Amino acid sequence: MHEHIAEAVKEPDVVTVPPGAVCLRFETMKLYSALGAVRHLLESGQVQPGDTLVDSSSGIYAHALALACHRYGLNCHIVGSTTVDRTLRVQLEILGATLEQVRPSRNLRLDQNLRVERIGELLRENPHYHWMRQYHDAIHYLGYRDVADLIRKEVPERPLSLVGGVGTGASTGAIAGYLREADRDVRLIGVQPFGSVTFGAGHVSDPDMIIAGIGSSIPFRNVRHELYDRVHWVNFDYAMSGAVGLLRASGIFAGLSAGAAYLATLWERERHTDRTYVFLAADTGHRYVDSAYAHHPDAAGLGSMRPHEVTAQHELKHPWSAMDWPPAGSALPHGGPVLVPERA
């Protein structure tokens, strides 16, 4: 029996998906990140029950942090994007979290910058607030040890490829890191939207991109670039087609990042059949019904899709590009290894 709904909701479903892949289907994967980080802060004495935690979010992390604060008796304040919808706003209000949304902006970079600027103002006005810094603080890696342990238990002992959205770097990076720490042979394949600067695709825009959670227009220090072996960039149309194809093949109703990861998984498995493929479905598809799933008659058949294999970022192009990482002869991008604190 779980002590709190957050502990129950975080558990993923482990589902075999044809042909020959495994999907970890989460209702909201960010709960692992938020619960692990909050627990560490409390156990290390950095925060006390009744303190206020604050952070920026486009939606998913806001819900996760609000549930974690509710679980541990903390206050929660979110500086949110305009993408935070009414359903989430009402839940946050009832959970006791406070939300302020920045003004609408013309692009993701401006939206993220506005949120970060507002966080700075809040901290100057309320120096006792604790900024969670989900983009930069390595404590967000901690909770994903449990996911790595689950994979070790559920997935046969053979070479493994883990495929998922990069986002802040904490999920895919942490899971692969903990599996490698346990001597598992793991290739890490990251999925990105065009326009994300994380792996150097900021120069290729995607006007329809609504999968901001797997990429970024600003650098995230939590991304450990050296952990990744391959990167796939997928645009909106192909991510939508992947999500529709995943639902048709398996019944899994997941977000656009899962559709992009499924597409990358199918391609990688076609090239390397000697590995077990595990891909992440980090959230459900409910918030993508109108923007993506409603257009399912326009979804392309997955069998006809092939990525552009490139060797450098200047070769990237729509609708789908893939590249071994790091590029031959190039240094890793900004930021060295992130030291993950030991679990208290």
XYZ file of C-alpha atoms in Angstrom:
344
model
C 0.000 0.000 0.000
C 1.323 3.439 -0.951
C 1.443 6.275 1.578
C 0.681 8.894 -1.063
C -0.761 8.964 -4.571
C 2.521 10.338 -5.927
C 4.247 7.060 -5.081
C 1.599 5.095 -6.963
C 1.344 7.386 -9.992
C 5.071 7.396 -10.656
C 5.250 3.626 -11.303
C 5.519 2.854 -15.049
C 3.841 0.082 -16.981
C 6.388 -2.207 -18.659
C 4.887 -3.199 -22.008
C 6.198 -5.301 -24.872
C 5.668 -3.389 -28.105
C 5.961 -5.062 -31.491
C 8.286 -5.670 -33.095
C 10.566 -6.643 -30.200
C 10.809 -3.483 -28.117
C 9.890 -2.609 -24.529
C 8.052 0.573 -23.587
C 8.176 2.118 -20.126
C 4.846 3.920 -20.109
C 4.587 6.564 -17.367
C 1.646 8.678 -16.375
C 4.181 11.326 -15.442
C 7.856 10.343 -15.343
C 8.912 13.652 -13.769
C 7.608 12.379 -10.427
C 10.781 10.305 -10.067
C 12.828 13.459 -10.492
C 10.738 15.626 -8.161
C 10.256 13.046 -5.402
C 13.916 12.050 -5.374
C 15.094 15.653 -5.276
C 12.676 16.760 -2.548
C 13.437 13.720 -0.426
C 17.178 14.444 -0.687
C 16.696 18.101 0.259
C 14.714 17.139 3.359
C 17.038 14.342 4.446
C 20.113 16.551 3.993
C 18.504 19.403 5.940
C 18.601 21.877 3.069
C 14.851 22.469 3.423
C 12.363 21.945 6.239
C 8.654 21.053 6.202
C 6.703 24.241 5.555
C 9.401 25.794 3.335
C 8.551 27.000 -0.166
C 10.030 25.372 -3.264
C 9.941 27.319 -6.505
C 10.742 26.487 -10.110
C 9.894 27.124 -13.737
C 7.855 24.656 -15.773
C 5.989 24.237 -19.048
C 3.548 21.934 -17.243
C 4.663 18.372 -16.494
C 7.273 19.236 -13.866
C 4.837 21.655 -12.227
C 2.439 18.803 -11.536
C 5.234 16.533 -10.317
C 6.694 19.127 -7.960
C 3.259 20.053 -6.608
C 2.578 16.391 -5.789
C 6.014 15.981 -4.196
C 5.455 19.067 -2.034
C 2.000 17.812 -1.078
C 3.573 14.460 -0.154
C 6.218 15.995 2.105
C 4.400 19.018 3.583
C 6.109 21.777 1.601
C 4.774 24.829 -0.193
C 5.120 25.018 -3.969
C 5.253 28.013 -6.302
C 5.453 27.568 -10.076
C 6.397 30.111 -12.717
C 4.618 28.550 -15.649
C 4.529 28.770 -19.386
C 1.358 29.705 -21.229
C 1.142 25.988 -22.138
C -0.101 25.189 -18.612
C -3.732 24.345 -19.323
C -6.886 24.748 -17.261
C -6.942 21.121 -16.097
C -3.492 21.462 -14.574
C -4.156 24.944 -13.163
C -7.170 23.641 -11.242
C -5.216 20.652 -9.885
C -2.343 22.885 -8.750
C -4.775 25.219 -6.995
C -6.473 22.388 -5.096
C -3.114 20.810 -4.182
C -2.150 24.119 -2.555
C 0.478 25.147 -5.100
C 0.525 28.661 -6.471
C 1.015 29.374 -10.161
C 1.878 32.471 -12.091
C 2.162 32.341 -15.854
C 4.450 34.579 -17.871
C 3.021 36.638 -20.687
C 2.559 34.931 -24.061
C 5.693 34.989 -26.190
C 6.447 34.390 -29.845
C 8.960 31.596 -29.310
C 10.229 29.022 -26.826
C 13.469 30.842 -26.082
C 11.691 34.022 -25.024
C 9.216 32.012 -22.950
C 12.013 30.209 -21.084
C 13.977 33.429 -20.567
C 10.915 35.190 -19.168
C 10.347 32.385 -16.693
C 13.976 32.382 -15.546
C 13.922 36.176 -15.130
C 10.802 35.929 -12.990
C 12.419 33.260 -10.810
C 15.284 35.684 -10.159
C 12.839 38.378 -9.094
C 11.044 35.986 -6.747
C 14.273 34.921 -5.082
C 15.314 38.520 -4.514
C 11.899 39.240 -2.997
C 11.822 35.974 -1.004
C 15.401 34.873 -0.220
C 14.103 31.995 1.940
C 12.539 30.278 -1.096
C 14.426 27.248 -2.409
C 14.901 27.220 -6.177
C 14.700 23.637 -7.445
C 16.691 24.383 -10.631
C 15.426 21.332 -12.493
C 17.531 22.333 -15.508
C 20.822 22.530 -13.636
C 20.802 20.760 -10.245
C 22.055 17.164 -10.360
C 19.821 16.124 -7.463
C 17.179 15.544 -10.140
C 19.136 12.465 -11.225
C 18.620 10.690 -7.905
C 15.062 9.443 -8.265
C 15.792 7.630 -11.520
C 17.894 4.972 -9.803
C 14.586 3.213 -9.130
C 13.785 3.182 -12.858
C 17.197 1.675 -13.627
C 16.568 -0.993 -10.984
C 13.203 -1.754 -12.584
C 14.810 -2.202 -16.008
C 17.444 -4.504 -14.522
C 14.652 -6.618 -13.034
C 12.270 -6.665 -16.005
C 14.516 -6.620 -19.099
C 16.641 -9.675 -20.003
C 20.382 -9.545 -19.450
C 21.641 -8.729 -22.927
C 23.009 -5.574 -24.598
C 20.492 -2.775 -24.121
C 19.659 0.396 -26.024
C 17.739 3.053 -24.076
C 15.803 5.558 -26.206
C 14.082 8.673 -24.911
C 13.707 12.433 -24.949
C 16.717 14.314 -23.611
C 14.879 17.242 -22.024
C 16.757 18.432 -18.950
C 19.087 15.421 -19.216
C 18.092 13.944 -15.881
C 15.891 11.050 -17.012
C 17.714 9.314 -19.866
C 21.124 10.351 -18.566
C 20.467 9.102 -15.036
C 18.850 5.811 -16.058
C 21.717 4.967 -18.429
C 24.285 6.046 -15.856
C 22.859 3.868 -13.106
C 22.578 0.885 -15.471
C 26.202 1.290 -16.530
C 27.188 1.606 -12.890
C 25.684 -1.891 -12.489
C 27.841 -3.145 -15.411
C 24.998 -3.279 -17.928
C 25.979 -2.816 -21.595
C 23.918 0.263 -22.517
C 23.784 2.473 -25.599
C 21.979 5.727 -24.914
C 20.002 7.229 -27.785
C 18.631 10.706 -27.181
C 15.654 12.245 -28.965
C 15.489 15.966 -29.665
C 13.209 18.413 -31.492
C 14.643 20.676 -34.159
C 15.400 24.088 -32.718
C 16.928 22.701 -29.522
C 20.405 24.025 -28.709
C 21.221 21.038 -26.467
C 22.949 19.090 -29.234
C 23.466 21.962 -31.648
C 20.225 22.142 -33.663
C 19.247 25.676 -32.726
C 19.665 26.817 -36.332
C 16.955 24.464 -37.689
C 13.534 25.706 -36.639
C 10.288 23.778 -36.442
C 7.339 26.207 -36.328
C 4.936 23.438 -35.295
C 7.159 22.122 -32.502
C 5.102 21.620 -29.333
C 7.401 19.062 -27.713
C 9.473 21.590 -25.810
C 9.890 19.181 -22.916
C 12.452 17.081 -24.817
C 14.590 19.999 -26.011
C 15.596 23.501 -25.050
C 16.374 26.886 -26.505
C 18.764 27.584 -23.602
C 21.667 25.453 -22.265
C 20.831 22.935 -19.524
C 23.778 22.042 -17.296
C 22.074 18.805 -16.242
C 22.659 17.365 -19.708
C 25.788 15.189 -19.616
C 26.584 15.016 -23.307
C 29.240 12.361 -22.836
C 26.594 9.828 -21.753
C 24.918 9.725 -25.185
C 25.867 7.510 -28.131
C 23.337 8.618 -30.742
C 20.953 11.544 -31.232
C 17.762 11.703 -33.321
C 16.060 14.982 -34.239
C 12.380 14.514 -35.117
C 9.959 17.198 -36.267
C 6.329 17.592 -35.261
C 4.786 15.750 -38.222
C 6.956 12.668 -37.724
C 6.546 12.707 -33.930
C 2.768 12.866 -34.414
C 2.913 9.981 -36.881
C 5.057 8.006 -34.430
C 2.596 8.604 -31.589
C -0.353 7.550 -33.755
C 1.590 4.489 -34.933
C 2.411 3.563 -31.336
C -1.246 3.793 -30.349
C -2.289 1.647 -33.313
C 0.380 -0.982 -32.704
C 0.141 -1.276 -28.929
C -2.797 0.698 -27.544
C -0.352 2.978 -25.685
C -1.694 6.542 -25.594
C 1.348 8.690 -24.912
C 2.863 12.082 -25.612
C 4.685 13.249 -28.712
C 8.092 12.525 -27.212
C 7.056 8.853 -27.011
C 6.085 8.949 -30.670
C 9.502 10.320 -31.589
C 11.242 7.743 -29.367
C 9.202 4.919 -30.900
C 10.196 6.049 -34.388
C 13.886 6.157 -33.391
C 13.584 2.741 -31.732
C 12.174 1.110 -34.863
C 15.007 2.510 -36.969
C 17.765 1.579 -34.537
C 16.399 -1.943 -34.121
C 16.336 -2.393 -37.877
C 20.055 -1.594 -37.972
C 21.138 -3.486 -34.820
C 18.987 -6.507 -34.029
C 21.293 -7.948 -31.365
C 20.132 -5.546 -28.651
C 17.042 -5.134 -26.491
C 15.390 -1.745 -27.039
C 13.692 0.115 -24.191
C 12.013 3.412 -24.998
C 10.398 5.914 -22.654
C 6.834 7.204 -22.861
C 7.218 9.983 -20.316
C 3.594 11.132 -20.150
C 0.124 10.375 -21.492
C -1.361 11.727 -24.710
C -4.230 13.690 -23.212
C -2.775 17.161 -23.677
C -1.953 16.381 -27.312
C -5.450 15.348 -28.418
C -6.376 18.543 -30.276
C -2.908 19.509 -31.458
C -1.760 16.088 -32.646
C -4.010 13.041 -32.287
C -7.003 14.727 -33.904
C -4.931 14.859 -37.089
C -4.380 11.099 -37.188
C -5.801 10.752 -40.744
C -2.757 12.742 -41.888
C -0.258 10.475 -40.100
C 2.285 8.893 -42.420
C 3.018 5.192 -42.413
C 6.048 4.481 -40.247
C 7.496 1.975 -42.693
C 8.080 4.723 -45.237
C 10.103 6.921 -42.865
C 13.887 7.036 -42.856
C 16.177 9.530 -41.104
C 18.865 11.575 -42.792
C 22.105 10.126 -41.413
C 24.439 13.070 -40.832
C 27.943 13.546 -39.469
C 27.722 17.195 -38.383
C 25.039 19.566 -37.174
C 25.183 21.786 -40.259
C 23.786 18.821 -42.232
C 20.634 18.547 -40.097
C 17.330 18.865 -41.942
C 13.657 18.063 -41.653
C 11.789 15.886 -41.081
C 14.160 13.516 -39.270
C 17.930 13.414 -38.829
C 20.181 11.082 -36.853
C 23.852 11.190 -35.918
C 26.398 9.246 -33.895
C 27.523 11.191 -30.836
C 29.863 12.916 -30.356
C 30.534 14.048 -33.932
C 33.872 12.799 -35.225
C 36.700 15.164 -34.408
C 34.640 17.524 -32.254
C 34.795 18.348 -28.562
C 31.796 17.815 -26.347
C 29.562 20.896 -25.880
C 29.470 23.140 -22.827
C 29.651 21.647 -19.377
C 31.663 18.802 -17.953
C 30.413 15.842 -15.948
C 27.685 16.575 -13.447
C 28.461 15.073 -10.069
C 25.370 13.387 -8.739
C 25.094 13.492 -4.938
C 24.826 10.183 -3.165
C 21.371 9.340 -1.915
C 21.141 10.497 1.696
